[in-house]
Amino acid sequence: MLRVGLTGGIGSGKSTAARRLVELGATVIDADQIAREVVQPGTHALREIVARFGDEVLLPDGSLDRAGLARIVFNDPRALADLEAITHPAINELTATRMAAARRHGIVVHDMPILVEKALTSDYHLVLVIDAPVEERVRRLVESRGMSESDARSRIGVQATDPQRYAAADAVITNTGSVDELTAAVDELWTDRLVPFDTNIRLGVVSRRPDELQQTLSEPQERWSHDAARLMGRLHKALGERAISIEHVGSTAIPGLIAKDVIDLQIGVADLAVADQPSFIDAMTAAGFPRAPGVWWDSGADGKEWPKRLHGNADPRRVAHIHVREHGSAGWVWALRFRDWMRDDAEARQRYASLKRDLARRLVRTADYAAAKEPWFAKAQADALSWASARGWRPPS
C-alpha cells in the first residue's frame, strides 16, 4: 500500500487535487474531516473540551462552536496545547483505524494541511505539495471564500513557508492555472509516478536510472540534500534501533560536485546478520526500500572484498542506493572518510570532477563509467588517508 501525504497552503487547490485523486481510485483520508468527527456531540473528546473551556464553546444544538474555540486558543499557546492534548490522541486513533481499513494494495492519500508544520514527512512513502504563489492564494480566498485580504494574509502567515514545504516535498504541483490544468497535472503524477511506485512496493522492485551516462550525470542540485534528508527520516522510522547510523554518502552528499542523480545512503548495523533478518528486510520493503537482488561488496584498498547489503528506492522518480554495512567496518569508514575529504579539500574535489567530466565525454554506459573510475579510486584511498591523518579525522562514534 502506497501512503501519500498531501499538503499545501490554504488557497493552493489542495482540496481540488484530493477530489481528483479519489476519482482516479485513491482512498483519501481527510484530516480536517477526522478532526471534526472526533468532537461530534457524545464523543469523549467533546466532553473533555467542555470540561476544560466551559459550556460557552458549545452551540445551542450541543455541537462544538469551532470558530469560537479557535478565537480562544489562537493567541493563547497554553490553551492551544491543552486543546491539542485532548484532540490529537483521538485524531491519531481514528486516522490509524481508517488507514488500517484501506485496501492492503492500493494508494492511500492522507490529506493533511499541517503535515509540514507537524514534521510528519517520514510517515509517508511520498509527500505531494500543491503550491501556488501567495498573491494568487490571497486572491482566491478573497474571491471564493469571502475572506478579507487581511484575514487571508493572516491565515497564510501562520502556516509553513514555501521553502519549508519544498524541503518536505517529494513532488510539487504548481497550481496557477485552471482547474482542468490542475486535474491534468494530478493525472500525470498518478500515471507516471504513483501507480508505478505502488506496483514496485507490492512486487519488491528497485527503481533504476537508464544505463546511458548522458541521461544520469547531472550538475549539482540543491534538492539532493533535501531528498536525502527525507529518505533518511523514513529509514529511521522503519528501522528504529536496528540502524546504528544512517548517513548521506557518495557524490550527491558533496556540495558542488557533478554526480549521477542517485542518492547514496549508508546504514550502519551491528552485524550484517541483522540486515539479513526477515524483519529487517520486510521493514525496509514496507517503507519503500526493497532489497536489490544479488551479492554485493566493495573493492577494498586492502585487496579484500568489503561485504554489504544493498537496497534501493521503489520510487520511479527518486532513485537511491541504500548501502547496508557493518558499523565501524572498513567499507563503512571509507564511505564517510571519502565524503568528508571531498567536502574539505577543494583541489581534490576539482580533480574528481574533472575525471567525471572526461569520462562522461568518452563513455556511454554507466557501467563502463563506474569501472573506469576504479584506478583513480585506488590512488584516492591513499590520498584520503593522508588527508585524514593531517586533519585528525575520525569517523563518528
PDB file of C-alpha atoms in Angstrom, residues 65-241:
ATOM      1  CA  ASP A  65     -18.535  26.138  18.250  1.00  0.00           C
ATOM      2  CA  ARG A  66     -15.341  25.648  16.294  1.00  0.00           C
ATOM      3  CA  ALA A  67     -14.964  29.313  15.378  1.00  0.00           C
ATOM      4  CA  GLY A  68     -15.481  30.393  18.974  1.00  0.00           C
ATOM      5  CA  LEU A  69     -12.982  27.845  20.260  1.00  0.00           C
ATOM      6  CA  ALA A  70     -10.484  28.961  17.625  1.00  0.00           C
ATOM      7  CA  ARG A  71     -10.718  32.530  18.900  1.00  0.00           C
ATOM      8  CA  ILE A  72      -9.967  31.337  22.436  1.00  0.00           C
ATOM      9  CA  VAL A  73      -6.843  29.344  21.555  1.00  0.00           C
ATOM     10  CA  PHE A  74      -5.499  31.435  18.651  1.00  0.00           C
ATOM     11  CA  ASN A  75      -3.302  33.726  20.767  1.00  0.00           C
ATOM     12  CA  ASP A  76      -3.023  31.515  23.863  1.00  0.00           C
ATOM     13  CA  PRO A  77      -0.290  28.855  23.498  1.00  0.00           C
ATOM     14  CA  ARG A  78      -1.263  27.182  26.781  1.00  0.00           C
ATOM     15  CA  ALA A  79      -4.898  26.884  25.749  1.00  0.00           C
ATOM     16  CA  LEU A  80      -3.886  25.555  22.330  1.00  0.00           C
ATOM     17  CA  ALA A  81      -1.629  22.958  23.939  1.00  0.00           C
ATOM     18  CA  ASP A  82      -4.473  21.845  26.206  1.00  0.00           C
ATOM     19  CA  LEU A  83      -6.807  21.523  23.221  1.00  0.00           C
ATOM     20  CA  GLU A  84      -4.278  19.510  21.231  1.00  0.00           C
ATOM     21  CA  ALA A  85      -3.680  17.209  24.217  1.00  0.00           C
ATOM     22  CA  ILE A  86      -7.398  16.387  24.097  1.00  0.00           C
ATOM     23  CA  THR A  87      -7.937  16.099  20.344  1.00  0.00           C
ATOM     24  CA  HIS A  88      -4.672  14.698  18.964  1.00  0.00           C
ATOM     25  CA  PRO A  89      -4.904  11.219  20.578  1.00  0.00           C
ATOM     26  CA  ALA A  90      -8.453  10.845  19.256  1.00  0.00           C
ATOM     27  CA  ILE A  91      -7.436  12.083  15.802  1.00  0.00           C
ATOM     28  CA  ASN A  92      -4.430   9.751  15.677  1.00  0.00           C
ATOM     29  CA  GLU A  93      -6.517   6.746  16.736  1.00  0.00           C
ATOM     30  CA  LEU A  94      -9.237   7.345  14.149  1.00  0.00           C
ATOM     31  CA  THR A  95      -6.650   8.060  11.429  1.00  0.00           C
ATOM     32  CA  ALA A  96      -4.883   4.780  12.187  1.00  0.00           C
ATOM     33  CA  THR A  97      -8.221   2.954  12.036  1.00  0.00           C
ATOM     34  CA  ARG A  98      -9.008   4.474   8.642  1.00  0.00           C
ATOM     35  CA  MET A  99      -5.534   3.641   7.345  1.00  0.00           C
ATOM     36  CA  ALA A 100      -5.889   0.034   8.505  1.00  0.00           C
ATOM     37  CA  ALA A 101      -9.289  -0.230   6.850  1.00  0.00           C
ATOM     38  CA  ALA A 102      -7.915   0.918   3.491  1.00  0.00           C
ATOM     39  CA  ARG A 103      -7.158  -1.642   0.837  1.00  0.00           C
ATOM     40  CA  ARG A 104      -3.991  -3.574   1.525  1.00  0.00           C
ATOM     41  CA  HIS A 105      -2.814  -2.985  -2.034  1.00  0.00           C
ATOM     42  CA  GLY A 106      -3.676   0.452  -3.283  1.00  0.00           C
ATOM     43  CA  ILE A 107      -2.853   4.128  -2.952  1.00  0.00           C
ATOM     44  CA  VAL A 108      -3.916   5.856   0.262  1.00  0.00           C
ATOM     45  CA  VAL A 109      -3.710   9.645   0.399  1.00  0.00           C
ATOM     46  CA  HIS A 110      -3.683  11.450   3.744  1.00  0.00           C
ATOM     47  CA  ASP A 111      -4.966  14.984   3.102  1.00  0.00           C
ATOM     48  CA  MET A 112      -3.095  16.786   5.888  1.00  0.00           C
ATOM     49  CA  PRO A 113      -2.953  20.619   5.888  1.00  0.00           C
ATOM     50  CA  ILE A 114      -0.329  20.831   8.660  1.00  0.00           C
ATOM     51  CA  LEU A 115       1.825  17.909   7.560  1.00  0.00           C
ATOM     52  CA  VAL A 116       4.922  20.105   7.261  1.00  0.00           C
ATOM     53  CA  GLU A 117       4.234  22.037  10.458  1.00  0.00           C
ATOM     54  CA  LYS A 118       3.962  18.748  12.388  1.00  0.00           C
ATOM     55  CA  ALA A 119       7.108  17.286  10.734  1.00  0.00           C
ATOM     56  CA  LEU A 120       5.260  14.161   9.528  1.00  0.00           C
ATOM     57  CA  THR A 121       7.186  13.627   6.281  1.00  0.00           C
ATOM     58  CA  SER A 122       8.557  10.281   7.456  1.00  0.00           C
ATOM     59  CA  ASP A 123       5.058   8.815   7.838  1.00  0.00           C
ATOM     60  CA  TYR A 124       4.579   8.551   4.072  1.00  0.00           C
ATOM     61  CA  HIS A 125       6.264   7.000   1.053  1.00  0.00           C
ATOM     62  CA  LEU A 126       5.786  10.277  -0.821  1.00  0.00           C
ATOM     63  CA  VAL A 127       4.767  13.812   0.112  1.00  0.00           C
ATOM     64  CA  LEU A 128       2.861  15.793  -2.518  1.00  0.00           C
ATOM     65  CA  VAL A 129       2.638  19.564  -2.160  1.00  0.00           C
ATOM     66  CA  ILE A 130       0.087  21.619  -4.087  1.00  0.00           C
ATOM     67  CA  ASP A 131       1.633  25.055  -4.488  1.00  0.00           C
ATOM     68  CA  ALA A 132       0.526  28.493  -5.633  1.00  0.00           C
ATOM     69  CA  PRO A 133       2.056  31.970  -5.202  1.00  0.00           C
ATOM     70  CA  VAL A 134       0.929  33.868  -2.116  1.00  0.00           C
ATOM     71  CA  GLU A 135      -0.768  36.650  -4.088  1.00  0.00           C
ATOM     72  CA  GLU A 136      -2.762  34.112  -6.089  1.00  0.00           C
ATOM     73  CA  ARG A 137      -3.826  32.350  -2.907  1.00  0.00           C
ATOM     74  CA  VAL A 138      -4.907  35.642  -1.331  1.00  0.00           C
ATOM     75  CA  ARG A 139      -6.990  36.434  -4.420  1.00  0.00           C
ATOM     76  CA  ARG A 140      -8.707  33.045  -4.318  1.00  0.00           C
ATOM     77  CA  LEU A 141      -9.505  33.320  -0.608  1.00  0.00           C
ATOM     78  CA  VAL A 142     -10.989  36.786  -1.060  1.00  0.00           C
ATOM     79  CA  GLU A 143     -12.997  35.940  -4.170  1.00  0.00           C
ATOM     80  CA  SER A 144     -14.132  32.373  -3.472  1.00  0.00           C
ATOM     81  CA  ARG A 145     -14.338  32.254   0.338  1.00  0.00           C
ATOM     82  CA  GLY A 146     -15.307  35.818   1.093  1.00  0.00           C
ATOM     83  CA  MET A 147     -12.344  36.498   3.383  1.00  0.00           C
ATOM     84  CA  SER A 148     -10.956  39.952   3.875  1.00  0.00           C
ATOM     85  CA  GLU A 149      -7.462  40.423   2.473  1.00  0.00           C
ATOM     86  CA  SER A 150      -6.008  40.932   5.941  1.00  0.00           C
ATOM     87  CA  ASP A 151      -7.652  37.735   7.222  1.00  0.00           C
ATOM     88  CA  ALA A 152      -6.377  35.775   4.226  1.00  0.00           C
ATOM     89  CA  ARG A 153      -2.823  37.005   4.731  1.00  0.00           C
ATOM     90  CA  SER A 154      -3.039  36.269   8.446  1.00  0.00           C
ATOM     91  CA  ARG A 155      -4.139  32.686   7.777  1.00  0.00           C
ATOM     92  CA  ILE A 156      -1.331  32.203   5.262  1.00  0.00           C
ATOM     93  CA  GLY A 157       1.215  33.760   7.623  1.00  0.00           C
ATOM     94  CA  VAL A 158       0.762  31.165  10.378  1.00  0.00           C
ATOM     95  CA  GLN A 159       1.279  28.234   8.009  1.00  0.00           C
ATOM     96  CA  ALA A 160       4.551  26.705   6.795  1.00  0.00           C
ATOM     97  CA  THR A 161       6.627  28.795   4.415  1.00  0.00           C
ATOM     98  CA  ASP A 162       7.193  27.861   0.777  1.00  0.00           C
ATOM     99  CA  PRO A 163      10.849  26.828   1.407  1.00  0.00           C
ATOM    100  CA  GLN A 164       9.710  24.575   4.259  1.00  0.00           C
ATOM    101  CA  ARG A 165       7.152  22.888   2.031  1.00  0.00           C
ATOM    102  CA  TYR A 166       9.613  22.476  -0.839  1.00  0.00           C
ATOM    103  CA  ALA A 167      12.128  20.806   1.503  1.00  0.00           C
ATOM    104  CA  ALA A 168       9.445  18.365   2.668  1.00  0.00           C
ATOM    105  CA  ALA A 169       8.074  17.628  -0.810  1.00  0.00           C
ATOM    106  CA  ASP A 170       8.885  14.652  -2.990  1.00  0.00           C
ATOM    107  CA  ALA A 171       6.593  16.097  -5.655  1.00  0.00           C
ATOM    108  CA  VAL A 172       5.259  19.623  -6.206  1.00  0.00           C
ATOM    109  CA  ILE A 173       2.356  20.604  -8.433  1.00  0.00           C
ATOM    110  CA  THR A 174       2.220  24.350  -9.081  1.00  0.00           C
ATOM    111  CA  ASN A 175      -1.400  25.371  -9.416  1.00  0.00           C
ATOM    112  CA  THR A 176      -1.550  28.741 -11.164  1.00  0.00           C
ATOM    113  CA  GLY A 177      -3.925  27.886 -13.985  1.00  0.00           C
ATOM    114  CA  SER A 178      -7.391  26.432 -14.428  1.00  0.00           C
ATOM    115  CA  VAL A 179      -8.993  23.502 -12.647  1.00  0.00           C
ATOM    116  CA  ASP A 180      -8.545  21.466 -15.829  1.00  0.00           C
ATOM    117  CA  GLU A 181      -4.804  22.168 -15.792  1.00  0.00           C
ATOM    118  CA  LEU A 182      -4.523  21.098 -12.152  1.00  0.00           C
ATOM    119  CA  THR A 183      -6.502  17.949 -12.931  1.00  0.00           C
ATOM    120  CA  ALA A 184      -4.184  17.134 -15.834  1.00  0.00           C
ATOM    121  CA  ALA A 185      -1.118  17.565 -13.601  1.00  0.00           C
ATOM    122  CA  VAL A 186      -2.606  15.242 -10.958  1.00  0.00           C
ATOM    123  CA  ASP A 187      -3.443  12.693 -13.664  1.00  0.00           C
ATOM    124  CA  GLU A 188       0.130  12.775 -14.946  1.00  0.00           C
ATOM    125  CA  LEU A 189       1.564  12.266 -11.462  1.00  0.00           C
ATOM    126  CA  TRP A 190      -0.849   9.401 -10.873  1.00  0.00           C
ATOM    127  CA  THR A 191       0.047   7.602 -14.087  1.00  0.00           C
ATOM    128  CA  ASP A 192       3.779   8.268 -14.238  1.00  0.00           C
ATOM    129  CA  ARG A 193       4.727   8.037 -10.569  1.00  0.00           C
ATOM    130  CA  LEU A 194       2.125   6.969  -8.020  1.00  0.00           C
ATOM    131  CA  VAL A 195       0.826   3.852  -9.770  1.00  0.00           C
ATOM    132  CA  PRO A 196       4.334   2.571 -10.695  1.00  0.00           C
ATOM    133  CA  PHE A 197       5.542   3.379  -7.153  1.00  0.00           C
ATOM    134  CA  ASP A 198       2.704   1.333  -5.644  1.00  0.00           C
ATOM    135  CA  THR A 199       3.410  -1.531  -8.035  1.00  0.00           C
ATOM    136  CA  ASN A 200       7.110  -1.505  -7.190  1.00  0.00           C
ATOM    137  CA  ILE A 201       6.377  -1.723  -3.453  1.00  0.00           C
ATOM    138  CA  ARG A 202       3.989  -4.638  -3.962  1.00  0.00           C
ATOM    139  CA  LEU A 203       6.474  -6.536  -6.149  1.00  0.00           C
ATOM    140  CA  GLY A 204       9.647  -5.502  -4.323  1.00  0.00           C
ATOM    141  CA  VAL A 205      11.113  -3.771  -7.379  1.00  0.00           C
ATOM    142  CA  VAL A 206      14.035  -1.340  -7.092  1.00  0.00           C
ATOM    143  CA  SER A 207      13.922   1.705  -9.371  1.00  0.00           C
ATOM    144  CA  ARG A 208      16.977   2.305 -11.547  1.00  0.00           C
ATOM    145  CA  ARG A 209      18.341   5.032 -13.788  1.00  0.00           C
ATOM    146  CA  PRO A 210      18.863   4.416 -17.522  1.00  0.00           C
ATOM    147  CA  ASP A 211      22.226   2.881 -18.361  1.00  0.00           C
ATOM    148  CA  GLU A 212      23.040   5.754 -20.732  1.00  0.00           C
ATOM    149  CA  LEU A 213      25.526   8.003 -18.928  1.00  0.00           C
ATOM    150  CA  GLN A 214      24.347  11.246 -20.514  1.00  0.00           C
ATOM    151  CA  GLN A 215      20.877  10.681 -19.042  1.00  0.00           C
ATOM    152  CA  THR A 216      22.169  10.240 -15.500  1.00  0.00           C
ATOM    153  CA  LEU A 217      25.100  12.620 -14.955  1.00  0.00           C
ATOM    154  CA  SER A 218      23.931  15.954 -13.566  1.00  0.00           C
ATOM    155  CA  GLU A 219      25.237  19.283 -12.400  1.00  0.00           C
ATOM    156  CA  PRO A 220      24.994  19.780  -8.614  1.00  0.00           C
ATOM    157  CA  GLN A 221      21.407  20.078  -7.344  1.00  0.00           C
ATOM    158  CA  GLU A 222      20.354  21.794  -4.122  1.00  0.00           C
ATOM    159  CA  ARG A 223      17.470  19.347  -3.817  1.00  0.00           C
ATOM    160  CA  TRP A 224      19.823  16.383  -3.292  1.00  0.00           C
ATOM    161  CA  SER A 225      20.336  17.230   0.376  1.00  0.00           C
ATOM    162  CA  HIS A 226      16.573  17.610   0.895  1.00  0.00           C
ATOM    163  CA  ASP A 227      15.875  14.314  -0.891  1.00  0.00           C
ATOM    164  CA  ALA A 228      18.455  12.548   1.266  1.00  0.00           C
ATOM    165  CA  ALA A 229      17.031  14.002   4.477  1.00  0.00           C
ATOM    166  CA  ARG A 230      13.525  12.772   3.649  1.00  0.00           C
ATOM    167  CA  LEU A 231      14.744   9.286   2.776  1.00  0.00           C
ATOM    168  CA  MET A 232      16.863   9.075   5.928  1.00  0.00           C
ATOM    169  CA  GLY A 233      13.862  10.086   8.028  1.00  0.00           C
ATOM    170  CA  ARG A 234      11.828   7.241   6.517  1.00  0.00           C
ATOM    171  CA  LEU A 235      14.657   4.776   7.115  1.00  0.00           C
ATOM    172  CA  HIS A 236      14.998   5.850  10.757  1.00  0.00           C
ATOM    173  CA  LYS A 237      11.254   5.375  11.271  1.00  0.00           C
ATOM    174  CA  ALA A 238      11.274   1.967   9.588  1.00  0.00           C
ATOM    175  CA  LEU A 239      14.334   0.524  11.326  1.00  0.00           C
ATOM    176  CA  GLY A 240      14.475   2.187  14.731  1.00  0.00           C
ATOM    177  CA  GLU A 241      17.382   0.937  16.835  1.00  0.00           C
TER     178      GLU A 241
END
